[in-house]
Amino acid sequence: MNDSNGAAHSSAAYDSTIGIQAETVHNSNVYFVHHDASPQEKFRVGVQLLEDGIASRAREMISDAIAHGYHHAEVRFHWVLAMLSGRTHHDLSPEELQQLRKASMLVRTYAEGQWKQALRVTFDLLAALGTASGATGPVLKELQELPSRQRDAILRHLDLMLTGGLKDELWAETLERAEAERFGNSRDRRVWAYFELPPIGARAVIPRLDTTAAAAAQTALPQRVALFAVSSVTLVTLAWIAHPAQAVFESLVALGAGHTAARFGIQWWGREPRPDPVAGSPAPQPHSPAPPPGFTRSVQNRFDHYFSVRRPHGFTTDAWLAHTAEVRSKLAAEIADLYRESRISVDRVNWLIRYLAEETRDRYAKGTLVDGHPQDSTPIRTKALTVASLAVLAVAALSALGTAASGATQQRPLWAFLALLGAAWSGHAAAQLWVKLRRERQRLAREAREYQEELAARENAYQRWKSFLDATRPTEQEMETWLTCDKTAFVDEALRHHRLTWRDLITHTILVAPARPYKRARVQGGSWRYSQYIIQLFLFTREGIREVSAELKFSDSTLKNEQRSNYRFDALSSVQVTQNADVGYDLELVLTNGPARKIRVKDADAHQLAPDENAREILEISLSASGLTHTFRLLEGIAADGKDWVERHSSDDLTSFQSFS
């Protein structure tokens, strides 16, 4: 791909506002330091920041620890690394150079040990920069004799500082270490977890009481019971007056039959009706209206996806989706209603949708998909006893009516009939209301039990997923190590392609920027990390600038869309950084023989700042981690003065460093 095409492609990609798939800030107190923290704690956090690639804040923390009296060889060693990490001598201010010189004279005051030796070797390396290869032999031997922890730290953090013949001598070891660590710690199986949005907690539908119907039934039931009691007593009284002995017999038979009918009838009619089937319905027709846009549609799409990949054996995707159409629709509506909140991404409930798809598959395998709570049918004996008891009750009531009507008074048959009619109507109405209330209580009890069971199951699924994410998610140090190894491998490939050695280079710089579409994430207080990067490498030689760029897929370290270009120093017309609070930061390169090229270095943070975070501090951390600070200073100087700027900013000042051991 030629430069013009590449420039056009970059401009189109980075000026666009689409392409961010997900972004999150992981809760972490790893960088949190209380205002009255001890110098030891500040130093510990400073070392952690340095290992995680946040050198600017590491310098502040370790300097603060030193200022408060925490001062020995290990502290000073990490302070020097923080001062030099990701920087070259061009980036050091006169004040910082003076601080480093003073620090070099303090080496002899420290107690002997591996940290003092590492500090001595660091300053000897600085003093050896720019010298002939033969003069670097002693210091390289000292470097090789250091413990691996100190040696690896020096090579990593002085990567941009070391150059020329000295870098040539160390490059083989640096490259070997990068190749060994590049895919270590199961990188390809863990990187995805860093960018995964934190799951939202488990929820389930809370049972709701049908207050209107229940209140009406509770109000009417006492009235029906009272009418039944008055009517029954009236009928029994009239029968007693006419024939006491026969009335007693009829009353006892009626009471026994009524008790038996109530006992077995409640087992028949009092149980909650069997739920309607929710599966096996035909799939929605193609002309069915599309779901509403936004969160609900996203939830339905995720249900379709997970049901299609989590299906029982023997089902094709289309067959399973058709078989569970109503189940999916019901579950999707439930989840959309439970989690319909502002700024809630469907990615945060993926774990629950996935769990529900697996649960549906398992229920089908167990045969409980149609009715998750199967009920036994009412035994024939219960039905027979209920019918027989009601028949006996009816006969007893009619017999009591005949007994009461046999009296001498002419109005007695009318009162007896009205009493029987009132007892029959009110008894039937009271029984219906009682059964209705009992069913409602059973429904509430069942749904409350199901709610607790479902919520507990979902909570267990949530905890399993969250624990898995926490165990899988790489640490900041691992992410930084992998990115550093990728950059090392990229530089080596560029050197091989152009057939260059470090002796051929004046200096170099690397810029890493987000490549859309991407996912991004960071820990609180840390810099943004991306699932896809654009790596921009500038190699400065005596003849001019070699520029190499490529898109990096961070999960497996694969490169694509590699582009190369070469131009003289005087071809770099200007370089500037443009800032837009709503968009981000762009680095714009203008060449005399081509169009301006805009590189999106950082997107806007938008709402992704924690309440206790400082926006300017996070901005400086992210820009420093991208390499923009060093790259911009270098390119700006060359755009202004060409190669003369590089030669004027030589490393001669570093030769004055010595450890005074």
Tab-separated table of C-alpha atoms in Angstrom, residues 135-563:
chain	number	residue	atom	x	y	z
A	135	ALA	CA	35.018	1.009	25.158
A	136	THR	CA	31.743	-0.482	26.295
A	137	GLY	CA	33.103	-3.937	27.025
A	138	PRO	CA	33.667	-3.484	30.782
A	139	VAL	CA	30.238	-1.976	31.445
A	140	LEU	CA	28.523	-4.649	29.369
A	141	LYS	CA	30.322	-7.298	31.385
A	142	GLU	CA	29.114	-5.634	34.594
A	143	LEU	CA	25.578	-5.539	33.197
A	144	GLN	CA	25.656	-9.238	32.383
A	145	GLU	CA	26.804	-10.039	35.914
A	146	LEU	CA	23.821	-8.310	37.506
A	147	PRO	CA	20.900	-10.415	38.792
A	148	SER	CA	18.238	-10.880	36.117
A	149	ARG	CA	15.741	-8.661	37.931
A	150	GLN	CA	17.975	-5.600	37.859
A	151	ARG	CA	19.433	-6.345	34.418
A	152	ASP	CA	16.029	-6.771	32.778
A	153	ALA	CA	14.749	-3.581	34.401
A	154	ILE	CA	17.705	-1.596	33.056
A	155	LEU	CA	17.338	-2.939	29.526
A	156	ARG	CA	13.596	-2.289	29.518
A	157	HIS	CA	13.496	1.229	30.899
A	158	LEU	CA	16.628	2.493	29.141
A	159	ASP	CA	15.430	1.146	25.788
A	160	LEU	CA	15.140	4.571	24.125
A	161	MET	CA	18.158	5.950	25.947
A	162	LEU	CA	20.575	3.273	24.742
A	163	THR	CA	21.652	3.623	21.126
A	164	GLY	CA	24.546	3.148	18.734
A	165	GLY	CA	27.128	0.447	19.276
A	166	LEU	CA	26.066	-0.050	22.858
A	167	LYS	CA	22.521	-0.899	21.742
A	168	ASP	CA	23.921	-3.265	19.117
A	169	GLU	CA	25.720	-5.206	21.818
A	170	LEU	CA	22.554	-5.474	23.917
A	171	TRP	CA	19.977	-5.943	21.170
A	172	ALA	CA	20.331	-9.707	20.836
A	173	GLU	CA	19.606	-10.188	24.526
A	174	THR	CA	16.723	-7.694	24.443
A	175	LEU	CA	15.177	-9.434	21.461
A	176	GLU	CA	15.616	-12.878	22.998
A	177	ARG	CA	13.896	-11.778	26.183
A	178	ALA	CA	11.048	-10.193	24.192
A	179	GLU	CA	10.482	-13.351	22.167
A	180	ALA	CA	10.401	-15.423	25.356
A	181	GLU	CA	7.860	-13.162	27.085
A	182	ARG	CA	5.787	-12.080	24.101
A	183	PHE	CA	3.268	-14.915	24.331
A	184	GLY	CA	3.903	-15.909	27.919
A	185	ASN	CA	1.296	-16.409	30.652
A	186	SER	CA	-1.331	-17.647	28.157
A	187	ARG	CA	-1.638	-14.273	26.450
A	188	ASP	CA	-3.866	-15.471	23.609
A	189	ARG	CA	-6.395	-16.943	26.074
A	190	ARG	CA	-6.465	-14.081	28.558
A	191	VAL	CA	-6.224	-10.705	26.825
A	192	TRP	CA	-9.961	-10.666	25.999
A	193	ALA	CA	-10.789	-10.620	29.724
A	194	TYR	CA	-9.009	-7.292	30.215
A	195	PHE	CA	-11.440	-5.572	27.862
A	196	GLU	CA	-14.544	-7.385	29.098
A	197	LEU	CA	-17.080	-5.066	30.692
A	198	PRO	CA	-17.713	-5.793	34.382
A	199	PRO	CA	-20.894	-7.884	34.688
A	200	ILE	CA	-23.878	-6.314	36.385
A	201	GLY	CA	-25.344	-8.151	39.350
A	202	ALA	CA	-28.045	-10.810	39.297
A	203	ARG	CA	-31.715	-9.841	39.269
A	204	ALA	CA	-35.022	-11.725	38.980
A	205	VAL	CA	-38.680	-10.783	38.658
A	206	ILE	CA	-40.198	-10.026	42.071
A	207	PRO	CA	-43.644	-11.646	42.655
A	208	ARG	CA	-46.530	-9.179	42.555
A	209	LEU	CA	-49.850	-9.509	44.438
A	210	ASP	CA	-53.053	-9.006	42.444
A	211	THR	CA	-54.230	-6.422	44.979
A	212	THR	CA	-57.525	-5.491	43.280
A	213	ALA	CA	-58.892	-9.029	42.988
A	214	ALA	CA	-57.540	-10.097	46.373
A	215	ALA	CA	-59.021	-7.067	48.129
A	216	ALA	CA	-62.423	-7.622	46.533
A	217	ALA	CA	-62.410	-11.296	47.517
A	218	GLN	CA	-61.352	-10.552	51.087
A	219	THR	CA	-64.124	-7.948	51.394
A	220	ALA	CA	-66.879	-10.175	50.003
A	221	LEU	CA	-65.905	-13.420	51.774
A	222	PRO	CA	-67.076	-12.433	55.325
A	223	GLN	CA	-70.430	-11.316	53.933
A	224	ARG	CA	-70.963	-14.601	52.110
A	225	VAL	CA	-69.935	-16.619	55.157
A	226	ALA	CA	-72.299	-14.647	57.398
A	227	LEU	CA	-75.205	-15.156	55.001
A	228	PHE	CA	-74.415	-18.874	54.789
A	229	ALA	CA	-74.320	-19.176	58.558
A	230	VAL	CA	-77.632	-17.303	59.045
A	231	SER	CA	-79.345	-19.284	56.294
A	232	SER	CA	-78.054	-22.623	57.590
A	233	VAL	CA	-79.045	-21.864	61.195
A	234	THR	CA	-82.489	-20.757	60.036
A	235	LEU	CA	-83.051	-23.978	58.085
A	236	VAL	CA	-81.831	-26.162	60.967
A	237	THR	CA	-83.987	-24.250	63.447
A	238	LEU	CA	-87.142	-24.685	61.363
A	239	ALA	CA	-86.384	-28.393	60.994
A	240	TRP	CA	-85.719	-28.709	64.753
A	241	ILE	CA	-89.055	-27.112	65.548
A	242	ALA	CA	-90.858	-29.562	63.278
A	243	HIS	CA	-89.013	-32.829	64.142
A	244	PRO	CA	-86.084	-32.476	66.601
A	245	ALA	CA	-84.743	-36.021	66.267
A	246	GLN	CA	-84.826	-36.036	62.493
A	247	ALA	CA	-83.291	-32.544	62.380
A	248	VAL	CA	-80.384	-33.692	64.537
A	249	PHE	CA	-79.734	-36.652	62.226
A	250	GLU	CA	-79.926	-34.467	59.094
A	251	SER	CA	-77.627	-31.872	60.679
A	252	LEU	CA	-75.011	-34.473	61.590
A	253	VAL	CA	-75.118	-35.975	58.117
A	254	ALA	CA	-74.831	-32.493	56.537
A	255	LEU	CA	-71.901	-31.562	58.777
A	256	GLY	CA	-70.072	-34.792	58.008
A	257	ALA	CA	-70.694	-34.507	54.285
A	258	GLY	CA	-69.732	-30.831	54.278
A	259	HIS	CA	-66.500	-31.525	56.127
A	260	THR	CA	-65.607	-34.358	53.754
A	261	ALA	CA	-66.449	-32.242	50.696
A	262	ALA	CA	-64.310	-29.354	51.990
A	263	ARG	CA	-61.399	-31.641	52.823
A	264	PHE	CA	-61.211	-33.404	49.486
A	265	GLY	CA	-62.596	-30.546	47.400
A	266	ILE	CA	-59.745	-28.273	48.364
A	267	GLN	CA	-57.339	-30.925	47.086
A	268	TRP	CA	-59.192	-30.913	43.804
A	269	TRP	CA	-60.177	-27.311	43.164
A	270	GLY	CA	-57.970	-25.505	45.658
A	271	ARG	CA	-54.635	-26.202	43.995
A	272	GLU	CA	-53.136	-23.588	41.657
A	273	PRO	CA	-53.973	-24.225	37.992
A	274	ARG	CA	-51.183	-25.726	35.861
A	275	PRO	CA	-49.213	-22.980	34.070
A	276	ASP	CA	-49.781	-22.587	30.369
A	277	PRO	CA	-47.084	-24.068	28.124
A	278	VAL	CA	-44.448	-21.586	26.976
A	279	ALA	CA	-42.509	-23.724	24.545
A	280	GLY	CA	-43.146	-25.416	21.289
A	281	SER	CA	-44.928	-22.434	19.789
A	282	PRO	CA	-44.309	-21.673	16.151
A	283	ALA	CA	-41.549	-19.222	15.374
A	284	PRO	CA	-42.517	-15.615	14.543
A	285	GLN	CA	-43.340	-15.112	10.914
A	286	PRO	CA	-41.026	-12.997	8.743
A	287	HIS	CA	-43.580	-10.202	8.634
A	288	SER	CA	-43.585	-9.879	12.453
A	289	PRO	CA	-42.753	-6.337	13.562
A	290	ALA	CA	-39.123	-5.732	14.443
A	291	PRO	CA	-38.290	-5.161	18.099
A	292	PRO	CA	-37.860	-1.561	19.184
A	293	PRO	CA	-34.383	-0.095	18.731
A	294	GLY	CA	-31.819	0.219	21.484
A	295	PHE	CA	-31.315	-1.960	24.510
A	296	THR	CA	-34.333	-4.232	23.940
A	297	ARG	CA	-33.303	-5.090	20.403
A	298	SER	CA	-29.730	-5.776	21.548
A	299	VAL	CA	-31.011	-8.127	24.252
A	300	GLN	CA	-33.167	-10.024	21.766
A	301	ASN	CA	-30.245	-10.330	19.343
A	302	ARG	CA	-28.026	-11.729	22.092
A	303	PHE	CA	-30.702	-14.255	23.064
A	304	ASP	CA	-30.919	-15.374	19.440
A	305	HIS	CA	-27.133	-15.726	19.301
A	306	TYR	CA	-26.661	-17.682	22.522
A	307	PHE	CA	-29.666	-19.929	21.911
A	308	SER	CA	-28.275	-20.744	18.471
A	309	VAL	CA	-24.893	-21.865	19.860
A	310	ARG	CA	-26.204	-23.513	23.059
A	311	ARG	CA	-28.726	-26.004	21.779
A	312	PRO	CA	-29.477	-29.643	22.596
A	313	HIS	CA	-27.921	-32.466	20.655
A	314	GLY	CA	-29.919	-33.336	17.583
A	315	PHE	CA	-31.320	-29.856	16.944
A	316	THR	CA	-30.274	-27.647	14.081
A	317	THR	CA	-29.982	-23.932	14.794
A	318	ASP	CA	-33.186	-23.052	12.947
A	319	ALA	CA	-35.133	-25.886	14.553
A	320	TRP	CA	-34.064	-24.960	18.078
A	321	LEU	CA	-34.786	-21.270	17.530
A	322	ALA	CA	-38.241	-22.175	16.225
A	323	HIS	CA	-38.882	-24.554	19.127
A	324	THR	CA	-37.933	-21.924	21.743
A	325	ALA	CA	-39.356	-18.830	20.064
A	326	GLU	CA	-41.826	-18.089	22.860
A	327	VAL	CA	-39.309	-18.928	25.587
A	328	ARG	CA	-36.771	-16.518	24.113
A	329	SER	CA	-39.341	-13.799	23.668
A	330	LYS	CA	-40.490	-14.111	27.276
A	331	LEU	CA	-36.955	-14.204	28.695
A	332	ALA	CA	-35.761	-11.326	26.505
A	333	ALA	CA	-38.674	-9.166	27.648
A	334	GLU	CA	-37.884	-10.052	31.271
A	335	ILE	CA	-34.180	-9.171	30.994
A	336	ALA	CA	-34.860	-5.997	29.018
A	337	ASP	CA	-37.293	-4.861	31.711
A	338	LEU	CA	-35.002	-5.799	34.622
A	339	TYR	CA	-31.906	-4.054	33.235
A	340	ARG	CA	-33.359	-1.191	31.227
A	341	GLU	CA	-31.146	1.553	32.659
A	342	SER	CA	-29.296	4.509	31.225
A	343	ARG	CA	-25.737	3.772	30.098
A	344	ILE	CA	-26.099	0.020	30.667
A	345	SER	CA	-24.587	-1.948	27.797
A	346	VAL	CA	-25.997	-5.321	26.850
A	347	ASP	CA	-22.433	-6.653	27.191
A	348	ARG	CA	-22.831	-6.379	30.959
A	349	VAL	CA	-25.702	-8.895	30.957
A	350	ASN	CA	-24.174	-11.308	28.450
A	351	TRP	CA	-23.335	-13.656	31.318
A	352	LEU	CA	-27.019	-13.879	32.308
A	353	ILE	CA	-28.291	-14.358	28.753
A	354	ARG	CA	-25.705	-17.083	28.261
A	355	TYR	CA	-26.767	-18.736	31.524
A	356	LEU	CA	-30.473	-18.627	30.579
A	357	ALA	CA	-29.706	-20.181	27.197
A	358	GLU	CA	-27.838	-23.014	28.930
A	359	GLU	CA	-30.610	-23.424	31.504
A	360	THR	CA	-33.231	-23.712	28.753
A	361	ARG	CA	-31.141	-26.333	26.987
A	362	ASP	CA	-30.745	-28.301	30.221
A	363	ARG	CA	-34.477	-28.086	31.010
A	364	TYR	CA	-35.262	-29.497	27.596
A	365	ALA	CA	-32.874	-32.376	28.242
A	366	LYS	CA	-34.660	-33.071	31.561
A	367	GLY	CA	-38.102	-32.840	29.969
A	368	THR	CA	-39.197	-29.817	32.019
A	369	LEU	CA	-39.104	-27.153	29.336
A	370	VAL	CA	-42.881	-27.065	28.752
A	371	ASP	CA	-43.731	-26.951	32.465
A	372	GLY	CA	-40.892	-26.196	34.782
A	373	HIS	CA	-43.033	-27.190	37.801
A	374	PRO	CA	-45.054	-30.269	36.795
A	375	GLN	CA	-48.037	-31.139	38.984
A	376	ASP	CA	-49.609	-34.512	39.650
A	377	SER	CA	-53.196	-34.905	38.502
A	378	THR	CA	-55.910	-35.148	41.175
A	379	PRO	CA	-56.467	-38.783	42.186
A	380	ILE	CA	-59.734	-40.398	41.101
A	381	ARG	CA	-60.462	-41.311	44.739
A	382	THR	CA	-60.316	-37.647	45.756
A	383	LYS	CA	-62.691	-36.636	43.000
A	384	ALA	CA	-65.076	-39.494	43.804
A	385	LEU	CA	-65.175	-38.678	47.524
A	386	THR	CA	-65.737	-35.009	46.756
A	387	VAL	CA	-68.646	-35.706	44.406
A	388	ALA	CA	-70.185	-38.245	46.775
A	389	SER	CA	-69.881	-35.863	49.753
A	390	LEU	CA	-71.558	-33.081	47.824
A	391	ALA	CA	-74.349	-35.431	46.782
A	392	VAL	CA	-74.903	-36.525	50.406
A	393	LEU	CA	-74.828	-32.861	51.482
A	394	ALA	CA	-77.445	-31.996	48.882
A	395	VAL	CA	-79.687	-34.892	49.972
A	396	ALA	CA	-79.327	-33.866	53.623
A	397	ALA	CA	-80.182	-30.260	52.776
A	398	LEU	CA	-83.259	-31.295	50.784
A	399	SER	CA	-84.284	-33.645	53.586
A	400	ALA	CA	-83.924	-30.777	56.067
A	401	LEU	CA	-86.056	-28.628	53.771
A	402	GLY	CA	-88.759	-31.303	53.752
A	403	THR	CA	-88.561	-31.636	57.517
A	404	ALA	CA	-88.832	-27.892	58.056
A	405	ALA	CA	-91.701	-27.564	55.557
A	406	SER	CA	-93.715	-30.243	57.324
A	407	GLY	CA	-94.642	-27.912	60.154
A	408	ALA	CA	-98.190	-26.584	60.768
A	409	THR	CA	-97.430	-22.958	59.965
A	410	GLN	CA	-98.207	-21.999	56.366
A	411	GLN	CA	-95.234	-19.564	56.092
A	412	ARG	CA	-92.728	-22.176	57.265
A	413	PRO	CA	-92.227	-23.870	53.845
A	414	LEU	CA	-91.484	-20.435	52.300
A	415	TRP	CA	-88.957	-19.543	54.995
A	416	ALA	CA	-87.368	-22.966	54.779
A	417	PHE	CA	-87.040	-22.675	51.004
A	418	LEU	CA	-85.546	-19.165	51.265
A	419	ALA	CA	-83.123	-20.409	53.940
A	420	LEU	CA	-82.023	-23.330	51.741
A	421	LEU	CA	-81.670	-21.056	48.714
A	422	GLY	CA	-79.596	-18.533	50.706
A	423	ALA	CA	-77.392	-21.259	52.162
A	424	ALA	CA	-76.776	-22.844	48.746
A	425	TRP	CA	-75.982	-19.553	47.002
A	426	SER	CA	-73.831	-18.049	49.761
A	427	GLY	CA	-72.082	-21.359	50.411
A	428	HIS	CA	-71.160	-21.715	46.751
A	429	ALA	CA	-70.023	-18.060	46.563
A	430	ALA	CA	-68.029	-18.324	49.810
A	431	ALA	CA	-66.350	-21.526	48.571
A	432	GLN	CA	-65.369	-19.834	45.283
A	433	LEU	CA	-63.910	-16.806	47.080
A	434	TRP	CA	-62.056	-19.003	49.556
A	435	VAL	CA	-60.595	-21.119	46.739
A	436	LYS	CA	-59.587	-17.948	44.878
A	437	LEU	CA	-57.799	-16.500	47.899
A	438	ARG	CA	-56.154	-19.823	48.618
A	439	ARG	CA	-54.906	-20.093	45.043
A	440	GLU	CA	-53.538	-16.550	45.219
A	441	ARG	CA	-51.677	-17.364	48.434
A	442	GLN	CA	-50.329	-20.523	46.824
A	443	ARG	CA	-49.258	-18.539	43.751
A	444	LEU	CA	-47.469	-15.974	45.890
A	445	ALA	CA	-45.768	-18.669	47.940
A	446	ARG	CA	-44.743	-20.562	44.808
A	447	GLU	CA	-43.486	-17.443	43.025
A	448	ALA	CA	-41.652	-16.287	46.151
A	449	ARG	CA	-39.976	-19.688	46.376
A	450	GLU	CA	-39.198	-19.657	42.652
A	451	TYR	CA	-37.894	-16.079	42.933
A	452	GLN	CA	-35.489	-17.044	45.699
A	453	GLU	CA	-34.374	-20.153	43.818
A	454	GLU	CA	-33.964	-18.308	40.530
A	455	LEU	CA	-32.176	-15.380	42.145
A	456	ALA	CA	-29.825	-17.749	43.993
A	457	ALA	CA	-29.094	-19.655	40.775
A	458	ARG	CA	-28.432	-16.445	38.876
A	459	GLU	CA	-26.285	-15.115	41.716
A	460	ASN	CA	-24.217	-18.307	41.600
A	461	ALA	CA	-23.839	-17.936	37.835
A	462	TYR	CA	-22.823	-14.294	38.306
A	463	GLN	CA	-20.240	-15.157	40.952
A	464	ARG	CA	-18.818	-17.954	38.778
A	465	TRP	CA	-18.466	-15.620	35.812
A	466	LYS	CA	-17.024	-12.782	37.889
A	467	SER	CA	-14.511	-15.104	39.570
A	468	PHE	CA	-13.524	-16.487	36.183
A	469	LEU	CA	-13.016	-12.968	34.819
A	470	ASP	CA	-10.952	-11.907	37.837
A	471	ALA	CA	-8.781	-15.012	37.536
A	472	THR	CA	-8.364	-14.642	33.771
A	473	ARG	CA	-7.861	-10.891	33.501
A	474	PRO	CA	-4.186	-9.996	32.953
A	475	THR	CA	-2.431	-7.641	35.328
A	476	GLU	CA	-1.210	-4.230	34.280
A	477	GLN	CA	2.352	-5.504	34.368
A	478	GLU	CA	1.486	-8.379	32.034
A	479	MET	CA	-0.289	-6.054	29.597
A	480	GLU	CA	2.659	-3.658	29.614
A	481	THR	CA	5.156	-6.486	29.172
A	482	TRP	CA	3.289	-7.881	26.162
A	483	LEU	CA	3.023	-4.470	24.526
A	484	THR	CA	6.723	-3.796	25.117
A	485	CYS	CA	7.594	-7.146	23.530
A	486	ASP	CA	5.382	-6.349	20.528
A	487	LYS	CA	7.163	-3.045	20.024
A	488	THR	CA	10.555	-4.731	20.319
A	489	ALA	CA	9.630	-7.330	17.708
A	490	PHE	CA	8.242	-4.605	15.435
A	491	VAL	CA	11.453	-2.577	15.675
A	492	ASP	CA	13.545	-5.654	14.902
A	493	GLU	CA	11.451	-6.424	11.823
A	494	ALA	CA	11.837	-2.835	10.609
A	495	LEU	CA	15.612	-2.926	11.124
A	496	ARG	CA	15.865	-6.184	9.210
A	497	HIS	CA	13.721	-4.903	6.359
A	498	HIS	CA	15.797	-1.741	5.944
A	499	ARG	CA	19.040	-3.623	6.668
A	500	LEU	CA	19.973	-1.244	9.436
A	501	THR	CA	21.894	-1.732	12.664
A	502	TRP	CA	21.722	0.413	15.760
A	503	ARG	CA	25.041	1.970	14.736
A	504	ASP	CA	23.248	3.336	11.655
A	505	LEU	CA	20.624	5.153	13.736
A	506	ILE	CA	20.855	8.570	15.288
A	507	THR	CA	17.753	7.894	17.361
A	508	HIS	CA	14.298	6.408	17.050
A	509	THR	CA	10.826	6.818	18.515
A	510	ILE	CA	7.695	4.696	18.715
A	511	LEU	CA	4.128	5.984	18.844
A	512	VAL	CA	1.235	3.669	19.752
A	513	ALA	CA	-2.301	4.824	18.986
A	514	PRO	CA	-5.740	3.189	18.993
A	515	ALA	CA	-6.845	1.462	15.785
A	516	ARG	CA	-10.601	1.397	15.206
A	517	PRO	CA	-12.714	-0.533	15.804
A	518	TYR	CA	-11.398	-1.356	19.247
A	519	LYS	CA	-12.249	-2.120	22.827
A	520	ARG	CA	-10.459	-0.141	25.491
A	521	ALA	CA	-10.038	-0.457	29.237
A	522	ARG	CA	-7.838	0.690	32.079
A	523	VAL	CA	-7.529	0.429	35.825
A	524	GLN	CA	-8.302	3.440	37.960
A	525	GLY	CA	-5.349	5.769	37.830
A	526	GLY	CA	-3.846	3.985	34.818
A	527	SER	CA	-3.592	4.642	31.096
A	528	TRP	CA	-5.963	3.388	28.415
A	529	ARG	CA	-5.111	0.076	26.793
A	530	TYR	CA	-6.616	-0.999	23.479
A	531	SER	CA	-7.553	-4.250	21.808
A	532	GLN	CA	-6.095	-2.903	18.548
A	533	TYR	CA	-3.200	-0.492	18.071
A	534	ILE	CA	-1.468	1.364	15.317
A	535	ILE	CA	2.288	1.234	15.906
A	536	GLN	CA	4.152	4.097	14.270
A	537	LEU	CA	7.962	3.738	14.212
A	538	PHE	CA	10.333	6.532	13.166
A	539	LEU	CA	13.977	5.582	12.499
A	540	PHE	CA	16.315	8.562	12.183
A	541	THR	CA	19.456	7.902	10.162
A	542	ARG	CA	22.061	10.204	8.622
A	543	GLU	CA	20.201	10.046	5.305
A	544	GLY	CA	16.740	10.850	6.638
A	545	ILE	CA	13.696	9.328	8.284
A	546	ARG	CA	12.346	5.814	7.797
A	547	GLU	CA	8.723	5.544	8.887
A	548	VAL	CA	7.001	2.192	9.395
A	549	SER	CA	3.448	1.672	10.632
A	550	ALA	CA	1.124	-1.298	11.073
A	551	GLU	CA	-2.077	-2.281	12.845
A	552	LEU	CA	-1.555	-4.601	15.797
A	553	LYS	CA	-4.220	-7.001	17.044
A	554	PHE	CA	-3.188	-7.153	20.652
A	555	SER	CA	-4.777	-10.488	21.578
A	556	ASP	CA	-2.473	-12.535	19.345
A	557	SER	CA	0.157	-9.953	18.310
A	558	THR	CA	-0.664	-10.162	14.604
A	559	LEU	CA	0.140	-7.268	12.265
A	560	LYS	CA	-1.697	-6.089	9.179
A	561	ASN	CA	-1.841	-3.104	6.829
A	562	GLU	CA	1.885	-2.466	7.160
A	563	GLN	CA	3.040	0.749	5.472
